[in-house]
PDB file of C-alpha atoms in Angstrom:
ATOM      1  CA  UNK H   1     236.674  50.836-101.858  1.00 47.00           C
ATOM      2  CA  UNK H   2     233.004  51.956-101.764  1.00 49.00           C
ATOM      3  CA  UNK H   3     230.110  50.339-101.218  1.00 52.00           C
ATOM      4  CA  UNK H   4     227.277  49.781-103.295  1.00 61.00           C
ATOM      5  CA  UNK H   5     223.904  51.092-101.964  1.00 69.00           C
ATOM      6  CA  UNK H   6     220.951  48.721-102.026  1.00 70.00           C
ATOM      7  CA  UNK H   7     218.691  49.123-104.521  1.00 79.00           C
ATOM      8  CA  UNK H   8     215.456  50.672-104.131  1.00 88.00           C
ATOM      9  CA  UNK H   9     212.778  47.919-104.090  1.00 92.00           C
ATOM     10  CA  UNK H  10     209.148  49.041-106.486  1.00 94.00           C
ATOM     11  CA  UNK H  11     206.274  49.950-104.492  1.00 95.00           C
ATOM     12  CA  UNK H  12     203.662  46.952-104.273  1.00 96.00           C
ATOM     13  CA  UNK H  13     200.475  47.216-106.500  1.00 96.00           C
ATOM     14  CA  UNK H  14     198.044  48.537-104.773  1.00 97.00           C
ATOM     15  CA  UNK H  15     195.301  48.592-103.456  1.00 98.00           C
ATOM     16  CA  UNK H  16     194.954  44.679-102.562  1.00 98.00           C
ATOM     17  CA  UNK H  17     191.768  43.397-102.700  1.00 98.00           C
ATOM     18  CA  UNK H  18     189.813  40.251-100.530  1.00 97.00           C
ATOM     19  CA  UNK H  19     186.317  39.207-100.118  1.00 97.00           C
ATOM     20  CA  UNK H  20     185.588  41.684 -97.923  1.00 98.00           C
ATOM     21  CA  UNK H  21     188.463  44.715 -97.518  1.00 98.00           C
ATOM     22  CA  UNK H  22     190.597  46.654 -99.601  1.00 98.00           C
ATOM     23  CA  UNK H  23     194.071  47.371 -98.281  1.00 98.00           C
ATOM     24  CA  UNK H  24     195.316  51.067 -99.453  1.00 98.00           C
ATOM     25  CA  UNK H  25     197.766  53.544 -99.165  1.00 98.00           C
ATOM     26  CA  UNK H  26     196.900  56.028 -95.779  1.00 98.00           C
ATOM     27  CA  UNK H  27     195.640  59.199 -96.829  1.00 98.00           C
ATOM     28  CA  UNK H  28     195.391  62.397 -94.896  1.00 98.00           C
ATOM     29  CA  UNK H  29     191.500  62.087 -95.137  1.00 98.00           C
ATOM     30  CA  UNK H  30     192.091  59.169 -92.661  1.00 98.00           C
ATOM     31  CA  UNK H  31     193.059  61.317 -90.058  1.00 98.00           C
ATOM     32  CA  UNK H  32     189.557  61.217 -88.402  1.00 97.00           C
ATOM     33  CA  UNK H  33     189.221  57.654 -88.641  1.00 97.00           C
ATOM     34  CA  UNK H  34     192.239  57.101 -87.584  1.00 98.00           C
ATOM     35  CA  UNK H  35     192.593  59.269 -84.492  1.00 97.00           C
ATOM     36  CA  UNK H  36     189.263  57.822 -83.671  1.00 97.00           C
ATOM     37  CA  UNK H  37     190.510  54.431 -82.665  1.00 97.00           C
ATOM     38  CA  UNK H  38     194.287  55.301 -81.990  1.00 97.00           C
ATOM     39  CA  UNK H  39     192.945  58.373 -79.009  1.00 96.00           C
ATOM     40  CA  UNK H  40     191.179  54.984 -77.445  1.00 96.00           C
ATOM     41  CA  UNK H  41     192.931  54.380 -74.264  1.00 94.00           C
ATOM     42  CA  UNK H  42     192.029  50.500 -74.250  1.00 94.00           C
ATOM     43  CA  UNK H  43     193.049  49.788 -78.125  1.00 95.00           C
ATOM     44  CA  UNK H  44     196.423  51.128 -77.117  1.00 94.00           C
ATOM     45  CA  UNK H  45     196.779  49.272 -73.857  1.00 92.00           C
ATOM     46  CA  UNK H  46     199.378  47.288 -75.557  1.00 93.00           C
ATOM     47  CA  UNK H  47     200.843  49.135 -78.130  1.00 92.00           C
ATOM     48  CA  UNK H  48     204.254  50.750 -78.053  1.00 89.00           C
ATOM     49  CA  UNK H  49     202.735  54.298 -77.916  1.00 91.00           C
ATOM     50  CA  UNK H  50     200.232  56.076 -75.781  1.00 93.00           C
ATOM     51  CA  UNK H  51     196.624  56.874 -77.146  1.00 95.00           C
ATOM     52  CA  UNK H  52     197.263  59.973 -79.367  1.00 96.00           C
ATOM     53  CA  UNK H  53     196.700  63.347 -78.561  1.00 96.00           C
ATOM     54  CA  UNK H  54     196.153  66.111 -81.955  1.00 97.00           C
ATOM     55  CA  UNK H  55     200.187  66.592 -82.196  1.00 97.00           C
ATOM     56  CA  UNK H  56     200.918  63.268 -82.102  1.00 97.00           C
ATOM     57  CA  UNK H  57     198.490  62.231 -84.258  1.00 97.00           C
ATOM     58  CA  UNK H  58     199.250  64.694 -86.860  1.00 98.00           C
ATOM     59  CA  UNK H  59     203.212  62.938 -86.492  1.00 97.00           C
ATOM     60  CA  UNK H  60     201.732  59.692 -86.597  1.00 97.00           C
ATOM     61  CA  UNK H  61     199.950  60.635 -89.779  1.00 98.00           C
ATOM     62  CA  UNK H  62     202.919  61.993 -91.599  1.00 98.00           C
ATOM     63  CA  UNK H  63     204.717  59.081 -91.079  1.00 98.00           C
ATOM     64  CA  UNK H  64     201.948  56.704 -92.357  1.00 98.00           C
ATOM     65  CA  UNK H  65     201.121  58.547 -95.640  1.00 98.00           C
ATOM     66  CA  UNK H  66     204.535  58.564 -96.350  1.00 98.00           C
ATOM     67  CA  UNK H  67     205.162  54.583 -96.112  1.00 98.00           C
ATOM     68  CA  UNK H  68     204.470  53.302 -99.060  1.00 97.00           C
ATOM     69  CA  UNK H  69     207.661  51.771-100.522  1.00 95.00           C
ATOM     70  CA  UNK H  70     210.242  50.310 -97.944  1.00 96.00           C
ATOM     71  CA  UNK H  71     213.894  49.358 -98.902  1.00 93.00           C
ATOM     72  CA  UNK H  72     215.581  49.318 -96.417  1.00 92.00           C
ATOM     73  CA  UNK H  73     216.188  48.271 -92.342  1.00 93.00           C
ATOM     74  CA  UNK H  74     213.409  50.683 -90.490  1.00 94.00           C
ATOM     75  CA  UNK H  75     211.363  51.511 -93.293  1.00 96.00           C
ATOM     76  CA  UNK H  76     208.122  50.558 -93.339  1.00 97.00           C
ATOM     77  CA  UNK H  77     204.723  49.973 -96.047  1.00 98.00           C
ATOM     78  CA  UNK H  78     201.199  51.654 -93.861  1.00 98.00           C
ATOM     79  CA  UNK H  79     198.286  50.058 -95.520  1.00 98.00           C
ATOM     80  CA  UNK H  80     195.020  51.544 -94.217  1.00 98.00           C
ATOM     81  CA  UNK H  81     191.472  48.640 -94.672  1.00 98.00           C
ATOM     82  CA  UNK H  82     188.793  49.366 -95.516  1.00 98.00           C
ATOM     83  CA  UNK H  83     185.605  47.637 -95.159  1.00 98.00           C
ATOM     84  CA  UNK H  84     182.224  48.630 -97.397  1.00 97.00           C
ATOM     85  CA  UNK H  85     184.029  52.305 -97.603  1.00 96.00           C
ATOM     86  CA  UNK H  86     184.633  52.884 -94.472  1.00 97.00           C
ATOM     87  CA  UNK H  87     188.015  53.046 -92.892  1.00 98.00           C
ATOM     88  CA  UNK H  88     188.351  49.921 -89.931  1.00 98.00           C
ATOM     89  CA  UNK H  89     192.069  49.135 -89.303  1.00 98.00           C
ATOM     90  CA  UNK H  90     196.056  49.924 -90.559  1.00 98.00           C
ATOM     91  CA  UNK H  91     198.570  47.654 -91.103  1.00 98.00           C
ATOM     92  CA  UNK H  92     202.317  47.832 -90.993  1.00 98.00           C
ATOM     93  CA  UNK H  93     205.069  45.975 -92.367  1.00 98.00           C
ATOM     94  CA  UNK H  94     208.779  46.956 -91.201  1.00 98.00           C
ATOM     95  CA  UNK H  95     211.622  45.693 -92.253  1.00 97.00           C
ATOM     96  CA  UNK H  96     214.206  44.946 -89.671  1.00 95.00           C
ATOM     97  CA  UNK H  97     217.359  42.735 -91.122  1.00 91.00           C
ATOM     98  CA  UNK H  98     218.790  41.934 -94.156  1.00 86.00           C
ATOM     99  CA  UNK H  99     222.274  39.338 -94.439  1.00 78.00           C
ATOM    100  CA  UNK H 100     224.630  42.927 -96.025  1.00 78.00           C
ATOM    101  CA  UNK H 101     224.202  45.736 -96.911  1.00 80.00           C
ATOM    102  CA  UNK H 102     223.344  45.545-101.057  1.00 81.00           C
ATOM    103  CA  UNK H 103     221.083  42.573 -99.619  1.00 85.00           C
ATOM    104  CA  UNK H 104     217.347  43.408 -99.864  1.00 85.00           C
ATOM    105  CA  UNK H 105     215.768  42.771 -96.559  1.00 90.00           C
ATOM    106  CA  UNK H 106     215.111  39.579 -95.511  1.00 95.00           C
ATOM    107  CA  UNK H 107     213.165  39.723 -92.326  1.00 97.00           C
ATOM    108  CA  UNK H 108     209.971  42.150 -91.940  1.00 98.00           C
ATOM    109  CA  UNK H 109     207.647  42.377 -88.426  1.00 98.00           C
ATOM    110  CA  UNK H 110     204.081  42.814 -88.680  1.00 98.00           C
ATOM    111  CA  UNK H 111     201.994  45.039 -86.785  1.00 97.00           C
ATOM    112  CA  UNK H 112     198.091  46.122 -86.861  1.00 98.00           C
ATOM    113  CA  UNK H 113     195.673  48.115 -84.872  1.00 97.00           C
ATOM    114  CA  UNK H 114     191.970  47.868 -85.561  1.00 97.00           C
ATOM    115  CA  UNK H 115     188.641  49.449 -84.389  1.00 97.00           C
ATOM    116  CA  UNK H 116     186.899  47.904 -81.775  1.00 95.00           C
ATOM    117  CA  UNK H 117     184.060  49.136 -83.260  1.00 94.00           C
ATOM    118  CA  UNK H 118     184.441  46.563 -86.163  1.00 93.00           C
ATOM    119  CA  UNK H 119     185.747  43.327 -84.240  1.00 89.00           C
ATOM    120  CA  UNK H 120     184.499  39.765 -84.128  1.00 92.00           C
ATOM    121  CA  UNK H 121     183.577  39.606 -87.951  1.00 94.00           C
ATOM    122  CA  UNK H 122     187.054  38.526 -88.373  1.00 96.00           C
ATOM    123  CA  UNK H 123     188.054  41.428 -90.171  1.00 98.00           C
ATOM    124  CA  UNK H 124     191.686  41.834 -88.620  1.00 97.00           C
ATOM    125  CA  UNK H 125     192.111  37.869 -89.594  1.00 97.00           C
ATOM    126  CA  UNK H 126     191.479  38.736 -93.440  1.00 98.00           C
ATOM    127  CA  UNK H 127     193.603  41.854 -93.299  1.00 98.00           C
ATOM    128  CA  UNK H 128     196.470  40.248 -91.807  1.00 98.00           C
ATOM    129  CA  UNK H 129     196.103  37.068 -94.373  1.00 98.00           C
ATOM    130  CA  UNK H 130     196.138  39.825 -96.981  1.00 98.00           C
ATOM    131  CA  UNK H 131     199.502  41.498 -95.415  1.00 98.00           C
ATOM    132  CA  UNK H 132     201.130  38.195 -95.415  1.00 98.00           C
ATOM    133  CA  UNK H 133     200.521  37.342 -99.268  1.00 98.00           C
ATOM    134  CA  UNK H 134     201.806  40.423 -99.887  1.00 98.00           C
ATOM    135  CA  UNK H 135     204.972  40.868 -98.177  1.00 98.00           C
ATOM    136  CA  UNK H 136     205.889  36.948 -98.999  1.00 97.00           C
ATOM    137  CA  UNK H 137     204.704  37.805-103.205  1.00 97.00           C
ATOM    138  CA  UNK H 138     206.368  41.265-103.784  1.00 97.00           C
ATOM    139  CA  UNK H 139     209.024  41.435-101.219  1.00 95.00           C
ATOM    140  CA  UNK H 140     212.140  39.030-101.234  1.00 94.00           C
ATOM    141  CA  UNK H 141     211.444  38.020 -97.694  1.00 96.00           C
ATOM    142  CA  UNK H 142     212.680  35.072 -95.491  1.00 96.00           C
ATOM    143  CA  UNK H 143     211.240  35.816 -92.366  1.00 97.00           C
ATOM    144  CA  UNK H 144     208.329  37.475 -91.130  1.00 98.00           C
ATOM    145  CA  UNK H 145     207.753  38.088 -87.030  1.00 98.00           C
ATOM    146  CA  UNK H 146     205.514  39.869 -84.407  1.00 98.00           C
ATOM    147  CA  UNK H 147     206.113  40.966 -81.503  1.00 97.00           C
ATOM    148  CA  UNK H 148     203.467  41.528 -78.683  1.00 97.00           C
ATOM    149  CA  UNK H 149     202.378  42.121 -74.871  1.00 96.00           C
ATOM    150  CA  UNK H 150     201.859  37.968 -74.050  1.00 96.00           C
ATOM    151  CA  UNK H 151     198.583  40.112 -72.474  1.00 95.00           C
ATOM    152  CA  UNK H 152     197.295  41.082 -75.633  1.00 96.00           C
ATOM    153  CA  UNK H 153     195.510  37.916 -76.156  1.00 96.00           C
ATOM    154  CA  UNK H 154     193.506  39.362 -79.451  1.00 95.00           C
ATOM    155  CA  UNK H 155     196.989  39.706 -81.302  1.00 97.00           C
ATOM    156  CA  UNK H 156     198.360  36.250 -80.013  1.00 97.00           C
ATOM    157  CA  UNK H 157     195.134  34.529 -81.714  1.00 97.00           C
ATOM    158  CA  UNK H 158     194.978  36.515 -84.813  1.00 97.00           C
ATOM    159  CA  UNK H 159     198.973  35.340 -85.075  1.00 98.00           C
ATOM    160  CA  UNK H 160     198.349  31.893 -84.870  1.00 97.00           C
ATOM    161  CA  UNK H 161     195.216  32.207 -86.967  1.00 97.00           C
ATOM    162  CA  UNK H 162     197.272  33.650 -90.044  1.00 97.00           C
ATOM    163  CA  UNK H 163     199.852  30.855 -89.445  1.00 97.00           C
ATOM    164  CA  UNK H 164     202.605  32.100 -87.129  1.00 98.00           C
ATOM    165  CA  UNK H 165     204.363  30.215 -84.332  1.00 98.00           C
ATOM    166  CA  UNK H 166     205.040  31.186 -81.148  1.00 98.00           C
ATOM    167  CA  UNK H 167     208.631  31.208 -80.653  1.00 98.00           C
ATOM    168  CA  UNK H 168     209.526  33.026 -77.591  1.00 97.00           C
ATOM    169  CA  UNK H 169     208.589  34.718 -74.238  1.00 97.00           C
ATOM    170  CA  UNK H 170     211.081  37.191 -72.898  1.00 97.00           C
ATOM    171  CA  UNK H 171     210.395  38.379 -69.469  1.00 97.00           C
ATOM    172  CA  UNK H 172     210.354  41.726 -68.391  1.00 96.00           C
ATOM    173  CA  UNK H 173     211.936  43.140 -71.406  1.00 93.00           C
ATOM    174  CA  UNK H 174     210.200  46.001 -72.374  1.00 93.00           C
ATOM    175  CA  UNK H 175     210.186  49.304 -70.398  1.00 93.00           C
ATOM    176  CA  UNK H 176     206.298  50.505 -70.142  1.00 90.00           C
ATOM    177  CA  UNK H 177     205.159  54.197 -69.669  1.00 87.00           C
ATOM    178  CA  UNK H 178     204.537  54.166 -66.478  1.00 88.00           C
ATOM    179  CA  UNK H 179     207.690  52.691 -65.841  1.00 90.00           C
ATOM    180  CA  UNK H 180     206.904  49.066 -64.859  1.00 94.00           C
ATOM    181  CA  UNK H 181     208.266  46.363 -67.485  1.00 95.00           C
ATOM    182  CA  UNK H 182     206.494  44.150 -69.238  1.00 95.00           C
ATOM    183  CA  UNK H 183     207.066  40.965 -71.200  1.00 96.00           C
ATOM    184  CA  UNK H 184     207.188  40.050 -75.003  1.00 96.00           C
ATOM    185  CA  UNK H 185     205.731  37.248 -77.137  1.00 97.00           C
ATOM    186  CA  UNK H 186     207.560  36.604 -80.592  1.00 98.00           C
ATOM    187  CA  UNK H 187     205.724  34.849 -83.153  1.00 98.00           C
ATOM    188  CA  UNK H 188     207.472  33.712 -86.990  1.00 98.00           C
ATOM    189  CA  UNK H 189     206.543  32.912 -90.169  1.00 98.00           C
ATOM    190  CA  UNK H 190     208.539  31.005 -92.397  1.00 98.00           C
ATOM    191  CA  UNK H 191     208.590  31.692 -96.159  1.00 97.00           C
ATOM    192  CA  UNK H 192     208.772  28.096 -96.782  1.00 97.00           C
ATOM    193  CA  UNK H 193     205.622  27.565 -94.291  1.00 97.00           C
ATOM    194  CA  UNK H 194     203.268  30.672 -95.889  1.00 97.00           C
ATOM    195  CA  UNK H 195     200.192  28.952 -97.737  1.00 91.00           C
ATOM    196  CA  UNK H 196     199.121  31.856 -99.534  1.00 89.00           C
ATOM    197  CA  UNK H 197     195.337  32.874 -98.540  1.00 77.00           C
ATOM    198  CA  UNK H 198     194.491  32.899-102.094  1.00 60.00           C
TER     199      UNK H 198
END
């Protein structure tokens, strides 16, 4: 007996728009931009790759333009923000589990990395908001997560400032680049606890 394939789930309507950002598909004209902030050694102290040299870069910006309408397990929407024109942040949404496999997904992880350049207005806050409305309005989802260096104390506050709980510390689960191991925060969100922003 075969199995049905899930279905292919429609691309949300973009761009989103709040007071103060639009959220948009990445472009290759963000390359700049986004190699900018991403080739910053400090912005990504805590993310799960290491500030981006041109080849990786140029992978990393393959993969972004291309995410624009998940299905499936390991697929994932890029959104890149923009703030009065100018390019401050991306977003990612990545879905991870589903109950079978004709089931859409039903649990997604957010994930963000922002200028420094444009932080303490709040910025990443609105974004994030924005990326939650979405993913809970177009996308079938139960669940959305985050996972994070407990370190990272910018990401822990902008996750319980969009409404996410923390949920769990595992120690010394994560193998770092220079070979040490480090620990990881979970935080969830709850479809039946999202307020939407607007």
């Amino acid at each position: 007996m075969s199995v049905e394939a899930a279905p292919r789930l429609a691309p949300p309507a973009l761009p989103v728009r709040t007071e103060r950002l639009m959220l948009r598909t990445v472009q290759p004209g963000d390359r700049e931009a986004i190699g900018r902030y991403c080739g910053d050694d400090e912005v990504t102290r805590y993310l799960p790759f290491p500030s981006l040299d041109d080849e990786a870069l140029t992978a990393r910006m393959s993969r972004l333009v291309a995410a624009t309408a998940p299905s499936v397990p390991d697929e994932f929407l890029a959104l890149a923000v923009e703030h009065e024109g100018t390019l401050v942040g991306d977003l990612m949404l990545r879905f991870t589990d589903r109950h079978g496999p004709t089931d859409p997904p039903a649990i997604a992880e957010l994930g963000w990395v922002f200028s420094p350049e444009h932080g303490g207005r709040g910025l990443a806050t609105e974004a994030a908001r924005a990326l939650v409305d979405l993913a809970f309005a177009h996308y079938p989802l139960h669940r959305l997560m985050a996972r994070l260096d407990p370190r990272n104390v910018a990401s822990a506050r902008l996750c319980e400032r969009i409404g996410m709980q923390l949920e769990g510390h595992t120690r010394e689960d994560y193998a770092e680049r220079d070979g040490t191991w480090s620990d990881t925060a979970v935080y969830g969100l709850l479809r039946r606890e999202w307020t939407p922003a607007r």
